[in-house]
Coordinates of C-alpha atoms and ligand atoms in Angstrom, one line a residue:
X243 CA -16.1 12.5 -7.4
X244 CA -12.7 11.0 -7.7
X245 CA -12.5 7.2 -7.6
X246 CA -9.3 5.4 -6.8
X247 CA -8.4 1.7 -6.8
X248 CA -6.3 0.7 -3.9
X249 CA -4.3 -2.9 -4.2
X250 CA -1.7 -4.3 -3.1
X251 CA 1.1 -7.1 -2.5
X252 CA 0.5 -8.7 -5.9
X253 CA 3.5 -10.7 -4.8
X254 CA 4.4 -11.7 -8.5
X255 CA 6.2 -15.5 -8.6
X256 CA 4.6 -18.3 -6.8
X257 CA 1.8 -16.6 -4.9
X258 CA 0.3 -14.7 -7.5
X259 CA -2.8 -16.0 -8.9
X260 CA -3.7 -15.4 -12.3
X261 CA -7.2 -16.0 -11.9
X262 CA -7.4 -13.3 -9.7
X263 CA -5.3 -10.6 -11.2
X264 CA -7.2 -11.1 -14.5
X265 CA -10.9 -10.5 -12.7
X266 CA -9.1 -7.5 -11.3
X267 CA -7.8 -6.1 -14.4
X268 CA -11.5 -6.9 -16.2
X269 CA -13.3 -5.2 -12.9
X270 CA -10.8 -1.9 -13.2
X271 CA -12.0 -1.3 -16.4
X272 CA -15.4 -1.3 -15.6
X273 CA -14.5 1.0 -12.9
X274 CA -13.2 3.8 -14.7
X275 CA -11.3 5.2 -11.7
X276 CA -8.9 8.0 -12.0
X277 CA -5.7 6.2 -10.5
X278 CA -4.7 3.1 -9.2
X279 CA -2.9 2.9 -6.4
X280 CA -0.3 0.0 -5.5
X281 CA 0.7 -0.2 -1.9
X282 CA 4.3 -2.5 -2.3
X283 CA 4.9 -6.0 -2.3
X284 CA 4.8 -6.5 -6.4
X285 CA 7.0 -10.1 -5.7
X286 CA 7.6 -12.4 -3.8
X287 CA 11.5 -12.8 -3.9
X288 CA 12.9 -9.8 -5.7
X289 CA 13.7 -11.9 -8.9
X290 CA 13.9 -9.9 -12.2
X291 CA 11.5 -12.7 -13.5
X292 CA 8.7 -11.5 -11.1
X293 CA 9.3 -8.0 -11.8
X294 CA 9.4 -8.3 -15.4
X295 CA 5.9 -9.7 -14.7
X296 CA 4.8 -6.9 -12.5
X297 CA 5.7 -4.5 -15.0
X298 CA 3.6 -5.5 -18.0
X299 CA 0.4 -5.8 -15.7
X300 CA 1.4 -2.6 -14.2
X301 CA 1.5 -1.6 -18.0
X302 CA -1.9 -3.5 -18.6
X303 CA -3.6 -1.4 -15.9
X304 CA -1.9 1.7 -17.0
X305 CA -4.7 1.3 -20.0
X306 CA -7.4 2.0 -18.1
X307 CA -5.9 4.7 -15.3
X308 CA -2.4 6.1 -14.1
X309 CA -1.0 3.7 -11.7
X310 CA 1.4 4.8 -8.8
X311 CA 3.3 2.6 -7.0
X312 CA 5.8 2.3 -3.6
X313 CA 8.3 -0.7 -2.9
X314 CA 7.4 -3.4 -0.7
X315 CA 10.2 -5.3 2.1
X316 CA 9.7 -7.9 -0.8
X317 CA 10.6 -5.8 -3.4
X318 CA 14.2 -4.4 -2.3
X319 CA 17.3 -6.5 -1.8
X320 CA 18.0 -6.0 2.0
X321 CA 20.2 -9.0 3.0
X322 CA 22.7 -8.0 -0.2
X323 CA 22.4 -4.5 1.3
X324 CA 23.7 -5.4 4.6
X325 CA 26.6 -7.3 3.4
X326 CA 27.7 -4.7 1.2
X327 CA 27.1 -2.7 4.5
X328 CA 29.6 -4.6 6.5
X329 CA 32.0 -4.9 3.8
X330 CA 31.8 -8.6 2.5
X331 CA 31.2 -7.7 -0.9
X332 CA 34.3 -5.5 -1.8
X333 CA 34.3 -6.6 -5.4
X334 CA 30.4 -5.0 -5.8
X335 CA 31.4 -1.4 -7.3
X336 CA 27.2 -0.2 -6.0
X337 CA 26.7 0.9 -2.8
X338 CA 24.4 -0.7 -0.4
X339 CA 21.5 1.7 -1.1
X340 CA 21.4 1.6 -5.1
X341 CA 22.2 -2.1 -4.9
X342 CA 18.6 -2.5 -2.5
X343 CA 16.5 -0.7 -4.7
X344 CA 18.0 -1.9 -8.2
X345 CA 15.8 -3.6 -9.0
X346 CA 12.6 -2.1 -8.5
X347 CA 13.8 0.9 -10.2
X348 CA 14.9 -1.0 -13.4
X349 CA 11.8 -2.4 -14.0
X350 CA 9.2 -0.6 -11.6
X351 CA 9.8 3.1 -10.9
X352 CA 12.9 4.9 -10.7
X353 CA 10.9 7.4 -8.0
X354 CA 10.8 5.5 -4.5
X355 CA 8.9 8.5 -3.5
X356 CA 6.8 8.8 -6.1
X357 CA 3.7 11.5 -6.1
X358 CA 0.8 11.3 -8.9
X359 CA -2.2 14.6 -8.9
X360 CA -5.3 13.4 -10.6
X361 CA -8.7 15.6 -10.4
X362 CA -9.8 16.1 -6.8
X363 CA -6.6 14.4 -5.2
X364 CA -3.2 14.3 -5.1
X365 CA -1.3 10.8 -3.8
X366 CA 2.2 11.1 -2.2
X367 CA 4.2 8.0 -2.2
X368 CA 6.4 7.3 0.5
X369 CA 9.1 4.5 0.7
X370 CA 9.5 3.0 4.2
X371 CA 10.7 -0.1 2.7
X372 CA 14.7 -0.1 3.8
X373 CA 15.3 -3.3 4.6
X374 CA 18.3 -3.4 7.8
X375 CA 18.6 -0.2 8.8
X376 CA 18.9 2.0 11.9
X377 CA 15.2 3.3 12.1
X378 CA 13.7 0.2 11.1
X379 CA 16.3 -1.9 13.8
X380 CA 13.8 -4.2 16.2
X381 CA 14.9 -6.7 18.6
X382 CA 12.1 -8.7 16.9
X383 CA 14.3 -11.2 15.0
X384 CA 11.2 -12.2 13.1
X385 CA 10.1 -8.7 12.0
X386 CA 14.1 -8.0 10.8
X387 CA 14.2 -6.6 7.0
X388 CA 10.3 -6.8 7.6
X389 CA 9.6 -3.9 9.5
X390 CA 9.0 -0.3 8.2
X391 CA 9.3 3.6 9.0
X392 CA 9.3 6.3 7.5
X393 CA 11.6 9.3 7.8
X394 CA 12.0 12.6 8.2
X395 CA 13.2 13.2 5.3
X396 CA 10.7 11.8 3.0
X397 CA 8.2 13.8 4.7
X398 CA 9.8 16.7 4.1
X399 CA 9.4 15.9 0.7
X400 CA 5.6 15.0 1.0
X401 CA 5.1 18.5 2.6
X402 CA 6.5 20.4 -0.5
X403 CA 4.4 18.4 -2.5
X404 CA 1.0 19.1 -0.7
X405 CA 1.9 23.2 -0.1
X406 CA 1.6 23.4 -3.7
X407 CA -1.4 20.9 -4.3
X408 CA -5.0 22.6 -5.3
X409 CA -6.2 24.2 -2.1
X410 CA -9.6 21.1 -2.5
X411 CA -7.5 17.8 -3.4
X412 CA -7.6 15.4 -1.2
X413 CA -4.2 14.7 0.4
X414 CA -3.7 11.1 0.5
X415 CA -0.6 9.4 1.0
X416 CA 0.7 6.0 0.2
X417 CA 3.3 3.9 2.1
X418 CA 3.7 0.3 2.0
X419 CA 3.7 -0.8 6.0
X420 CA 0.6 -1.0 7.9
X421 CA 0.6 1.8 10.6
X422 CA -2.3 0.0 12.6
X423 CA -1.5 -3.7 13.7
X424 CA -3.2 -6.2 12.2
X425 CA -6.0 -8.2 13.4
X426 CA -5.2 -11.7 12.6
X427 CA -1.4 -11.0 12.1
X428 CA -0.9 -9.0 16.0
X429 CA 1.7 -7.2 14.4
X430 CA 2.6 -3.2 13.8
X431 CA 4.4 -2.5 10.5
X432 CA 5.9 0.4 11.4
X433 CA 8.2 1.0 13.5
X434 CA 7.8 4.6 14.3
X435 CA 3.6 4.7 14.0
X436 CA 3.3 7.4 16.6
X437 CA 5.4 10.0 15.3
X438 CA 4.5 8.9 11.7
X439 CA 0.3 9.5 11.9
X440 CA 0.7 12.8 13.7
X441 CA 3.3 14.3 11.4
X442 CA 1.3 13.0 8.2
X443 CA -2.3 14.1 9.5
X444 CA -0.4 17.8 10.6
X445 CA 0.5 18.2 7.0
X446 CA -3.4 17.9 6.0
X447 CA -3.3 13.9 5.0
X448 CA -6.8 12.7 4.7
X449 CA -6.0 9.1 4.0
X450 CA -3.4 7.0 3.9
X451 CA -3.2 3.8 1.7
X452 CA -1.1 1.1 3.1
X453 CA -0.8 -3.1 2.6
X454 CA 1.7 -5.5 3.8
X455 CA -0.5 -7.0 6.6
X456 CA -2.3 -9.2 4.0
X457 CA -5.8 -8.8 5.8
X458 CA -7.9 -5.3 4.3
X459 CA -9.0 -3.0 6.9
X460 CA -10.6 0.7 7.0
X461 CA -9.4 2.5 10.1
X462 CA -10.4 5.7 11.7
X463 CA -7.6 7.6 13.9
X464 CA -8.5 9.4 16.4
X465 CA -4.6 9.5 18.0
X466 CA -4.4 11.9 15.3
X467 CA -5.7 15.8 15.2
X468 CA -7.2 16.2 12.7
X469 CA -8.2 12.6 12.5
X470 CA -7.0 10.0 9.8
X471 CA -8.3 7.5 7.6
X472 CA -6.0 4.2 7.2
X473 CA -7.3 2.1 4.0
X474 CA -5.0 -1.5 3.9
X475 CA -5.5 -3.2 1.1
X476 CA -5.4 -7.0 1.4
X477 CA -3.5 -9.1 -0.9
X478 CA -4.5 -10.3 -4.3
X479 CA -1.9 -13.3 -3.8
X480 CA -2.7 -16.6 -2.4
X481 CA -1.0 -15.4 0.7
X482 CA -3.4 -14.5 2.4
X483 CA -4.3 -14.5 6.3
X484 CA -6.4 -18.0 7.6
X485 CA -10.0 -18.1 6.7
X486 CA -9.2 -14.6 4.6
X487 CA -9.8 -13.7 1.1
X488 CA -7.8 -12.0 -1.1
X489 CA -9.2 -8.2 -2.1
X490 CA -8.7 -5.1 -2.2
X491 CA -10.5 -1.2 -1.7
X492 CA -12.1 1.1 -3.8
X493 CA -12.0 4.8 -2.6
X494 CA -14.9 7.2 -3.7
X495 CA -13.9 11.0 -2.7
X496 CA -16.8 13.3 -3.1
X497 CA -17.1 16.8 -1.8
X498 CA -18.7 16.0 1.2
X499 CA -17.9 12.0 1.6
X500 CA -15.2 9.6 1.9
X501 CA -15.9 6.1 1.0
X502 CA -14.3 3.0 0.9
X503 CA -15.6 -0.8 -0.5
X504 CA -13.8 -3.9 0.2
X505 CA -14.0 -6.0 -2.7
X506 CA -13.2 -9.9 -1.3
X507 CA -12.4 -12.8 -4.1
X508 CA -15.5 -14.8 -4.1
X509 CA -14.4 -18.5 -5.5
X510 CA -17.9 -19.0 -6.6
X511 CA -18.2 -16.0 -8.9
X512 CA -14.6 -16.2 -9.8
X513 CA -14.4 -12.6 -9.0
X514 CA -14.3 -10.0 -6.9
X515 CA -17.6 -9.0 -4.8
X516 CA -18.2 -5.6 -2.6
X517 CA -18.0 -6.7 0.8
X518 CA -17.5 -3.9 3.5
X519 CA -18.5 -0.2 2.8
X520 CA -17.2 2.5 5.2
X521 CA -18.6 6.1 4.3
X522 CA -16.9 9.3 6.1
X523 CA -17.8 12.9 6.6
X524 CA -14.7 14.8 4.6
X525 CA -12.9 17.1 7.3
X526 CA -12.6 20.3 4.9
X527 CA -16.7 20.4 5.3
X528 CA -16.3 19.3 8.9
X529 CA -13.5 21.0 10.2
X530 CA -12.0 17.5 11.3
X531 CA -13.5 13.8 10.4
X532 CA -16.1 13.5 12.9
X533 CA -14.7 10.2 14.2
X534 CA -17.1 9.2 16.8
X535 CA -20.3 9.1 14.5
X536 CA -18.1 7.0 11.7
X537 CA -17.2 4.2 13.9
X538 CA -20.7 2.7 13.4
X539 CA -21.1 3.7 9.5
X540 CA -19.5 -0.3 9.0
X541 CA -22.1 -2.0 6.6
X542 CA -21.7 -5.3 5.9
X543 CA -22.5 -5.9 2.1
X544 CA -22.8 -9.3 2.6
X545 CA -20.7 -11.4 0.0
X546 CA -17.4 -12.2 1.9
X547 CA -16.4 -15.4 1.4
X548 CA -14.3 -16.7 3.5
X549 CA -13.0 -20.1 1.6
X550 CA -9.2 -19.7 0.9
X551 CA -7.1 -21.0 3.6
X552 CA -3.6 -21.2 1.7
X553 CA -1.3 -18.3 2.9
Ligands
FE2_25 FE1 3.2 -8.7 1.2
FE2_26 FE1 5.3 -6.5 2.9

């Protein structure tokens, strides 16, 4: 069994809440799971402050497991970027693109795509964090610099990866936007889902690990042949959706079985509690996930808490 802790948008600076990022760190260790997985959205304003933060608990977590990690919109410097774009910062020497990303890659990860192999599965990250730019362009003036994709390129890159991945890991990748829309928020956060899922699930993708919508979800994709499962990870930050908890997912692979536990902040326990458990038949056994029977495998654990109204 390979165990993998999905979080994400730890939003390091205001929003991040100590309380909860210490339970975490105590629960992971407990945990023992091969990788930990961190789907964007490390701070809240790109400061160096907040990533120098993000790094040493990135470094604290490293303890217990290998952490990999994709940018977040909140993590790059896309209004900077665009200026430099059009010109209004001649006396910059960087170019727009190393100038968006500097950031991160000083203190985070120089990789934007990076790609981590543990026992039993191999995670490809994927940046579709790029700010202002012509696949992410929406007439959405609210969703500008927010939105996602993911390009061609990149998934070139991911395909490489996974032709020469053990024949029985799990292919899982990571990107920060959530491909399905959100329940509370209404919104997509890609901008090219379509094309996207069926390109991902054609190269043997399993699962996909996503955030950004601050609500967790565990989706099954049927648009998709073979079919896909979409873990989002909620937030750990106080930014989270009204009447929502922060969390995040814990991802059991087995031979047979996928499975996937929401673990929700509970303000009474001053930790996080399992809340939702989703188990799936694994499609190398199956020959594809065998969607309709999953959609009813939902069980309610019982311990959501739904307390924390701040966003
Ligand atoms: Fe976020
Ligand atoms: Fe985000």
């Amino acid at each position: 069994m390979t165990r993998i802790v999905h979080i994400s948008d730890l939003h390091f600076g205001k929003p991040a809440v100590y309380e909860r990022l210490e339970a975490l760190r105590a629960l992971l260790s407990g945990m023992r799971p091969a990788a930990v997985a961190v789907s964007g959205d490390l701070t809240q304003r790109c400061a160096n402050r907040e990533f120098e933060q993000a790094s040493s608990y990135l470094r604290e977590l490293e303890r217990t497991a290998p952490c990999i990690v994709v940018p977040g919109n909140h993590d790059i410097r896309w209004l900077g970027a665009v200026a430099r774009n059009l010109g209004l910062a001649g006396l910059f020497r960087r170019k727009a693109h190393e100038f968006k990303y500097s950031r991160y890659r000083r203190h985070i990860c120089e990789e934007l795509n990076p790609f981590l192999e543990v026992p039993g599965a191999v995670i490809a990250g994927l940046n579709t964090a790029h700010g202002i730019s012509r696949g992410s362009l929406t007439r959405r003036l609210r969703d500008l610099g927010v939105i996602g994709h993911v390009r061609r390129q990149d998934v070139e890159r991911v395909r490489r990866r996974f032709e020469q991945a053990p024949p029985g890991a799990a292919r899982i990748v990571m990107i920060h936007h959530n491909p399905i829309k959100g329940q509370l928020s209404g919104r997509h956060g890609l901008s090219n889902t379509g094309w996207a899922l069926e390109t991902l699930a054609a190269l043997g993708t399993e699962l996909i690990l996503c955030g950004h919508d601050h609500q967790e979800a565990i989706h099954a994709t049927e648009r998709t042949s073979p079919g896909l499962v979409i873990s989002t990870a909620g937030t750990i930050s106080n930014r989270v959706r009204p009447g929502r908890s922060s969390s995040f997912n814990l991802v059991d692979i087995g031979e047979e079985s996928l499975r996937i536990v929401t673990y929700t902040w509970n303000n009474t326990a001053k930790d996080f509690l399992p809340s939702t458990e989703r188990l799936f038949p694994r499609p190398q056994r199956t020959g594809r996930y065998n969607l309709g029977s999953m959609q009813d495998d939902g069980r309610d654990l019982g311990h959501v808490e739904q307390t924390d109204p701040r966003r």
